PDB file of C-alpha atoms in Angstrom:
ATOM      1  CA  UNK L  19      64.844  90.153 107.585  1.00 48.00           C
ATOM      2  CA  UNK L  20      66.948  89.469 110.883  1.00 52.00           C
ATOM      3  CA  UNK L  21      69.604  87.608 110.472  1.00 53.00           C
ATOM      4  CA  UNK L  22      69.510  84.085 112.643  1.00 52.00           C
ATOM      5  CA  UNK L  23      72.327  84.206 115.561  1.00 50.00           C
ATOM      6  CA  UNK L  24      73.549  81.151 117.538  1.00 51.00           C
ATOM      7  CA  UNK L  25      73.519  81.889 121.204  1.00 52.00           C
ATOM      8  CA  UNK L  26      77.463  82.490 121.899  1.00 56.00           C
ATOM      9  CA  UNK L  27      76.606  85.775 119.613  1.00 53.00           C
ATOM     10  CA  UNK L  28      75.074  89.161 121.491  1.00 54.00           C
ATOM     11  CA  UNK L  29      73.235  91.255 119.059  1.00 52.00           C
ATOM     12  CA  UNK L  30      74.537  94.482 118.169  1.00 50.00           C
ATOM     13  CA  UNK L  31      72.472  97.455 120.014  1.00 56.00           C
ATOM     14  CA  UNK L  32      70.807  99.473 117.492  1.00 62.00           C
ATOM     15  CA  UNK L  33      73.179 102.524 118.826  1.00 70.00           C
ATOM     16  CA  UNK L  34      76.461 100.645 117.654  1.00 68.00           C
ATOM     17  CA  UNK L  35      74.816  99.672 114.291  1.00 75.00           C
ATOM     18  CA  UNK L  36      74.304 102.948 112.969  1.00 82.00           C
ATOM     19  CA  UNK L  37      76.632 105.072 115.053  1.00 84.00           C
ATOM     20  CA  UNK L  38      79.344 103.943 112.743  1.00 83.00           C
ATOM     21  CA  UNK L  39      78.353 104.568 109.084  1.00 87.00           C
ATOM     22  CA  UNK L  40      76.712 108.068 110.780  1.00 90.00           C
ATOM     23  CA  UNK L  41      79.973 108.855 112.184  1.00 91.00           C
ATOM     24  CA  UNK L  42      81.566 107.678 108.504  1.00 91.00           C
ATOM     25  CA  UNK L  43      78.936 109.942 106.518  1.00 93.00           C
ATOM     26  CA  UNK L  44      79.513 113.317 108.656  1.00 94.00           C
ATOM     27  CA  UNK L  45      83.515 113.002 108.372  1.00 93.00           C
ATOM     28  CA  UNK L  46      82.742 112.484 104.329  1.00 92.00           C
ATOM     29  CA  UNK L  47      80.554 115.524 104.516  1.00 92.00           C
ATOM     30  CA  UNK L  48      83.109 117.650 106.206  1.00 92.00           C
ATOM     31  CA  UNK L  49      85.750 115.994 103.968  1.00 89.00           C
ATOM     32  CA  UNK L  50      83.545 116.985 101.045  1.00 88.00           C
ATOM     33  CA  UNK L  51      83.327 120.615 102.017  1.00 87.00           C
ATOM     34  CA  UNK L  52      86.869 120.399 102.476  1.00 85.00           C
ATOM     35  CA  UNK L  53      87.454 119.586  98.931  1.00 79.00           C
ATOM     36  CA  UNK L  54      85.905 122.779  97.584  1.00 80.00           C
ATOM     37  CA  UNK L  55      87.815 125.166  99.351  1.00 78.00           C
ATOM     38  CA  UNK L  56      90.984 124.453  97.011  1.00 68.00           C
ATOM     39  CA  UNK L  57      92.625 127.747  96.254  1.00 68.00           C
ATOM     40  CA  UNK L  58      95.022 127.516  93.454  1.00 66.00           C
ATOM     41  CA  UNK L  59      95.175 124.482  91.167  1.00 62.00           C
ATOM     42  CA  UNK L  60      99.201 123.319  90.552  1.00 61.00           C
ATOM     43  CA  UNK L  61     100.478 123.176  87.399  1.00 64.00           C
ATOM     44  CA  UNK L  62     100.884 119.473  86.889  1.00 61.00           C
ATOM     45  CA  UNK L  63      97.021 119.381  87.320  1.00 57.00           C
ATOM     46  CA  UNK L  64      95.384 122.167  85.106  1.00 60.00           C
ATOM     47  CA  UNK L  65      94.686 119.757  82.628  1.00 63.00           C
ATOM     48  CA  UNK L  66      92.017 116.701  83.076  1.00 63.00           C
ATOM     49  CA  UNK L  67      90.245 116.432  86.494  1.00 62.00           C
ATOM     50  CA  UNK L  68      90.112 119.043  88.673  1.00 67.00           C
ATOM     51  CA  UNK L  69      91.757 118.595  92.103  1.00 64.00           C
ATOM     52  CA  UNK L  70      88.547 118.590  93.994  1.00 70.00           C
ATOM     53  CA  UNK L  71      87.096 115.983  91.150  1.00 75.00           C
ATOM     54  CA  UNK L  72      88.998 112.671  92.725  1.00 78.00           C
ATOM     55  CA  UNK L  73      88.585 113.175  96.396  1.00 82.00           C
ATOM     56  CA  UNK L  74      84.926 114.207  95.730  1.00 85.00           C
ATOM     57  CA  UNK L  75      84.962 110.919  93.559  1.00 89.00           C
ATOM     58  CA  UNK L  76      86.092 108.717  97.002  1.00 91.00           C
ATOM     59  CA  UNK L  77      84.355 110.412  99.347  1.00 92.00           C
ATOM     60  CA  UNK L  78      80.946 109.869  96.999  1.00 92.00           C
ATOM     61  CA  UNK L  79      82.171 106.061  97.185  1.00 94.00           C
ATOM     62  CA  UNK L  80      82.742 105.717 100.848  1.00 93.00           C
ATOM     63  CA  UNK L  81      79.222 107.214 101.824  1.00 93.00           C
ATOM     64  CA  UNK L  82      77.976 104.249  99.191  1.00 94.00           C
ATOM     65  CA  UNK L  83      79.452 101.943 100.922  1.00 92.00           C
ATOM     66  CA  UNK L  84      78.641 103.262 104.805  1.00 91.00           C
ATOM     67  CA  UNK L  85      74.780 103.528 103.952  1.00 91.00           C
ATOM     68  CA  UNK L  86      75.326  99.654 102.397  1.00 90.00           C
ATOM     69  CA  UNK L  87      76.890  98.860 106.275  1.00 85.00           C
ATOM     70  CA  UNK L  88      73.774 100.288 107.465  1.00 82.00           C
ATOM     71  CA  UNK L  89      71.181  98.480 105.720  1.00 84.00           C
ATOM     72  CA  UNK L  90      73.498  95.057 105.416  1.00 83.00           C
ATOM     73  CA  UNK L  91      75.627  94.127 108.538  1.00 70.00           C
ATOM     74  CA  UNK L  92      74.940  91.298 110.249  1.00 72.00           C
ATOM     75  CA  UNK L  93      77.792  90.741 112.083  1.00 70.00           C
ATOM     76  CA  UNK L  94      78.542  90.758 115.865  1.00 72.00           C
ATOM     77  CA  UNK L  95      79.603  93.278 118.462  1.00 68.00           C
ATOM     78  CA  UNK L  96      83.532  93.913 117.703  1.00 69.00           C
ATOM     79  CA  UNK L  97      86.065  93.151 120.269  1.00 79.00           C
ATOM     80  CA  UNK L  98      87.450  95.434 122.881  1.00 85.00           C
ATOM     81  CA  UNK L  99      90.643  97.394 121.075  1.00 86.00           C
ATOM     82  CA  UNK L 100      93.662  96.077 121.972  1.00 93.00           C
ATOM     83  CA  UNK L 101      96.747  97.476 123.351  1.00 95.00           C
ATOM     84  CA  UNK L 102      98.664  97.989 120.350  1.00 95.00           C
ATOM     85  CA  UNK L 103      95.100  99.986 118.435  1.00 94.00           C
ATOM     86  CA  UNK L 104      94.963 102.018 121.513  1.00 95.00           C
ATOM     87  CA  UNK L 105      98.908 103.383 120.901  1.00 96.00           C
ATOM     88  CA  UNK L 106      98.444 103.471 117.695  1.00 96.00           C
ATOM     89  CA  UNK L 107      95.738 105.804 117.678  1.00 95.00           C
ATOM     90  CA  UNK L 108      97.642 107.806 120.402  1.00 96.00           C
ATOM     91  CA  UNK L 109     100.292 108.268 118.369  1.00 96.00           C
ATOM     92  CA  UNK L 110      98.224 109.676 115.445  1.00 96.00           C
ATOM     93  CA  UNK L 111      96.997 112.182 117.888  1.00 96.00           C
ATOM     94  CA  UNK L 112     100.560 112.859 118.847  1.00 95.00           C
ATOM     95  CA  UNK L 113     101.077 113.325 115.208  1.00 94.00           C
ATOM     96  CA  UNK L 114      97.948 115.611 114.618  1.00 93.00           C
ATOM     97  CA  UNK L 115      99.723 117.957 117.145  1.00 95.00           C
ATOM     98  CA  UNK L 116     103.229 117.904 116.417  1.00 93.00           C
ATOM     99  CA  UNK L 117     102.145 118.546 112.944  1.00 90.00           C
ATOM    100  CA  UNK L 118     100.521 122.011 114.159  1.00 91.00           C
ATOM    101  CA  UNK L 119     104.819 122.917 114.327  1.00 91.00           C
ATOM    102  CA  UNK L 120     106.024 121.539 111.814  1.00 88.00           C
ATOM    103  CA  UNK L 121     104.312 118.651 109.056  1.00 88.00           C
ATOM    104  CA  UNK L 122     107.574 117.705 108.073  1.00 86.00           C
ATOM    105  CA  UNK L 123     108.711 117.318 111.897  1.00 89.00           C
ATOM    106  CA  UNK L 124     105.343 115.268 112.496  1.00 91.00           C
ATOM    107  CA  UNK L 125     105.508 112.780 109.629  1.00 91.00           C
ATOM    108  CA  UNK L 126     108.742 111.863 110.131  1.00 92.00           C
ATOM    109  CA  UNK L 127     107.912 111.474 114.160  1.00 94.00           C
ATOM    110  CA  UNK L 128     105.097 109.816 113.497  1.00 95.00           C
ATOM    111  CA  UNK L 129     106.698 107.504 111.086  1.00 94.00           C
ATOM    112  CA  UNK L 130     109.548 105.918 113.091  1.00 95.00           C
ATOM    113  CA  UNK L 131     107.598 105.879 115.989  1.00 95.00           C
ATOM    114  CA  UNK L 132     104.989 103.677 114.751  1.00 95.00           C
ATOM    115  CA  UNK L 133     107.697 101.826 112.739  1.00 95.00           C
ATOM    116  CA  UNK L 134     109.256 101.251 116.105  1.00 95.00           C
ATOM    117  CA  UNK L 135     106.002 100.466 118.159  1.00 96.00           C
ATOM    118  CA  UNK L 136     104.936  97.893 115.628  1.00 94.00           C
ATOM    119  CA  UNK L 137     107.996  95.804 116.590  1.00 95.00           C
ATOM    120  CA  UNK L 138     111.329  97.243 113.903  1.00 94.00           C
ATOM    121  CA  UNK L 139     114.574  97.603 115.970  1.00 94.00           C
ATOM    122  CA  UNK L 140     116.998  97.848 113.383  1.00 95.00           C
ATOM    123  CA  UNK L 141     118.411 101.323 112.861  1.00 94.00           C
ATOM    124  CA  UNK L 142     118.616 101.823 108.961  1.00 95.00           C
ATOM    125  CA  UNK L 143     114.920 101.172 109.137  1.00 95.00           C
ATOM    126  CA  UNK L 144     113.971 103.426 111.721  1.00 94.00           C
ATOM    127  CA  UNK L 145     115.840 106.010 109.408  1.00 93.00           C
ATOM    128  CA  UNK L 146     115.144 105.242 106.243  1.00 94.00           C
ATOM    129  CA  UNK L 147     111.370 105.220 107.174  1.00 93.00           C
ATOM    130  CA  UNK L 148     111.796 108.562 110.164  1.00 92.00           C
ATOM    131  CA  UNK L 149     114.138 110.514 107.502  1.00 93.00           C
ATOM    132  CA  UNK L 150     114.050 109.182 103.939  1.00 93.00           C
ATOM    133  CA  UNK L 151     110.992 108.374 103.099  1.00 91.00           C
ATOM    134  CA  UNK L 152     109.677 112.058 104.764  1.00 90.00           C
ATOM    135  CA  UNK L 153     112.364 113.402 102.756  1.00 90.00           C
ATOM    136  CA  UNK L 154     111.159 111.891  99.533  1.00 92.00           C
ATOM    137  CA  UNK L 155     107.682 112.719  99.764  1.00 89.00           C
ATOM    138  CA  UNK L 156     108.381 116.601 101.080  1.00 87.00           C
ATOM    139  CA  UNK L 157     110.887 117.075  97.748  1.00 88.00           C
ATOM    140  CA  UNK L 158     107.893 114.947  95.694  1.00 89.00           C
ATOM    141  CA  UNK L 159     105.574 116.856  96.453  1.00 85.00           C
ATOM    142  CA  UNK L 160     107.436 120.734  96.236  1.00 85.00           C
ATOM    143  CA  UNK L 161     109.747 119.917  92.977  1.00 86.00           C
ATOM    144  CA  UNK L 162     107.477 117.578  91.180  1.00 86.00           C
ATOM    145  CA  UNK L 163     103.736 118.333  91.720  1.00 81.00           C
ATOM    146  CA  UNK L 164     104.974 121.782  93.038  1.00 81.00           C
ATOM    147  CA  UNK L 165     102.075 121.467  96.123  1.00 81.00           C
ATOM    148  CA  UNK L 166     104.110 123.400  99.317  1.00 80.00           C
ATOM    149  CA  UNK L 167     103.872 122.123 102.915  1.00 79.00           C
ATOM    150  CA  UNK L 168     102.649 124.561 105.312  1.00 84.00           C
ATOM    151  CA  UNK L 169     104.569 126.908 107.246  1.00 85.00           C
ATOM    152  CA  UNK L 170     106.537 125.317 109.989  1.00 86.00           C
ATOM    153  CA  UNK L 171     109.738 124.871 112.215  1.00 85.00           C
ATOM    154  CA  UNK L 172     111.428 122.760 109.678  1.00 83.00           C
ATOM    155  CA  UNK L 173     110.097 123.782 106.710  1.00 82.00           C
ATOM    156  CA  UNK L 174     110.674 127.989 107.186  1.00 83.00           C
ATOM    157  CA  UNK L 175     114.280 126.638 106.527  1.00 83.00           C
ATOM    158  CA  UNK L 176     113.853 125.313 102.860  1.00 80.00           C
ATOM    159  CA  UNK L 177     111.131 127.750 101.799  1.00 80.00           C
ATOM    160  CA  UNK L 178     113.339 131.536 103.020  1.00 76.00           C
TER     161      UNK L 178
END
């Protein structure tokens, strides 16, 4: 059944309907194969689930929902990206490689960068969000759930 459209509406091209969801369903594929190369299970989760369990569990719902786009969007051609997406997504990328050096170096790049792009000026905020929270989550995630960053420039330092 095809959807009624008022004239000020172009129809999506059948290559933008379903490029989408495909695109979604091959990341979740590779994200699913991902899952199942976990080495060694930590501690804190030997009991219950196994740590490929709730990302397989996610993943299983996001393909759900990207075949449901498929078969059940009706809606219009999206906008152009804007300025501020474009950055954005450049500095992800930035982050992707920084974080080949160092993680640790990249999150907390990453982090006050797009903490200052999306519009913060004041200072504690740029560091509490570029140096705290990093902080937090590296010593979360080593003392607590004992899971170790990789290797890196920063990191070397706390793991010799």
């Amino acid at each position: 059944m095809q959807p009624v459209l008022d004239k000020s509406q172009k129809p999506r091209t059948n290559i933008s309907r379903y490029a989408v969801p495909a695109g979604i369903i091959v990341f979740c594929v590779w994200a699913y194969w991902l899952s199942t190369q976990f080495d060694r299970v930590p501690p804190i989760l030997k009991r219950g689930m196994q740590p490929e369990d709730f990302p397989q569990l996610v993943i299983g719902l996001i393909i759900m929902l990207a075949v449901y786009l498929i078969f059940r969007d009706d809606s219009k051609a999206p906008e152009p990206l804007t300025r501020m997406v474009q950055m954005t997504i450049g500095l992800l990328i930035g982050f992707l490689l920084i974080a080949e050096i160092d993680l640790f170096l990249g999150l907390g790049l990453f982090a006050v960068s797009l903490t200052a792009l999306w519009g913060e000026r004041r200072a504690w905020a740029l560091v509490l969000v570029g140096i705290v929270a990093p902080v937090a989550v590296f010593f979360l995630f080593d003392g607590i759930f004992e899971v170790r960053f990789p290797r890196g420039l920063l990191t070397n330092f706390w793991y010799e």
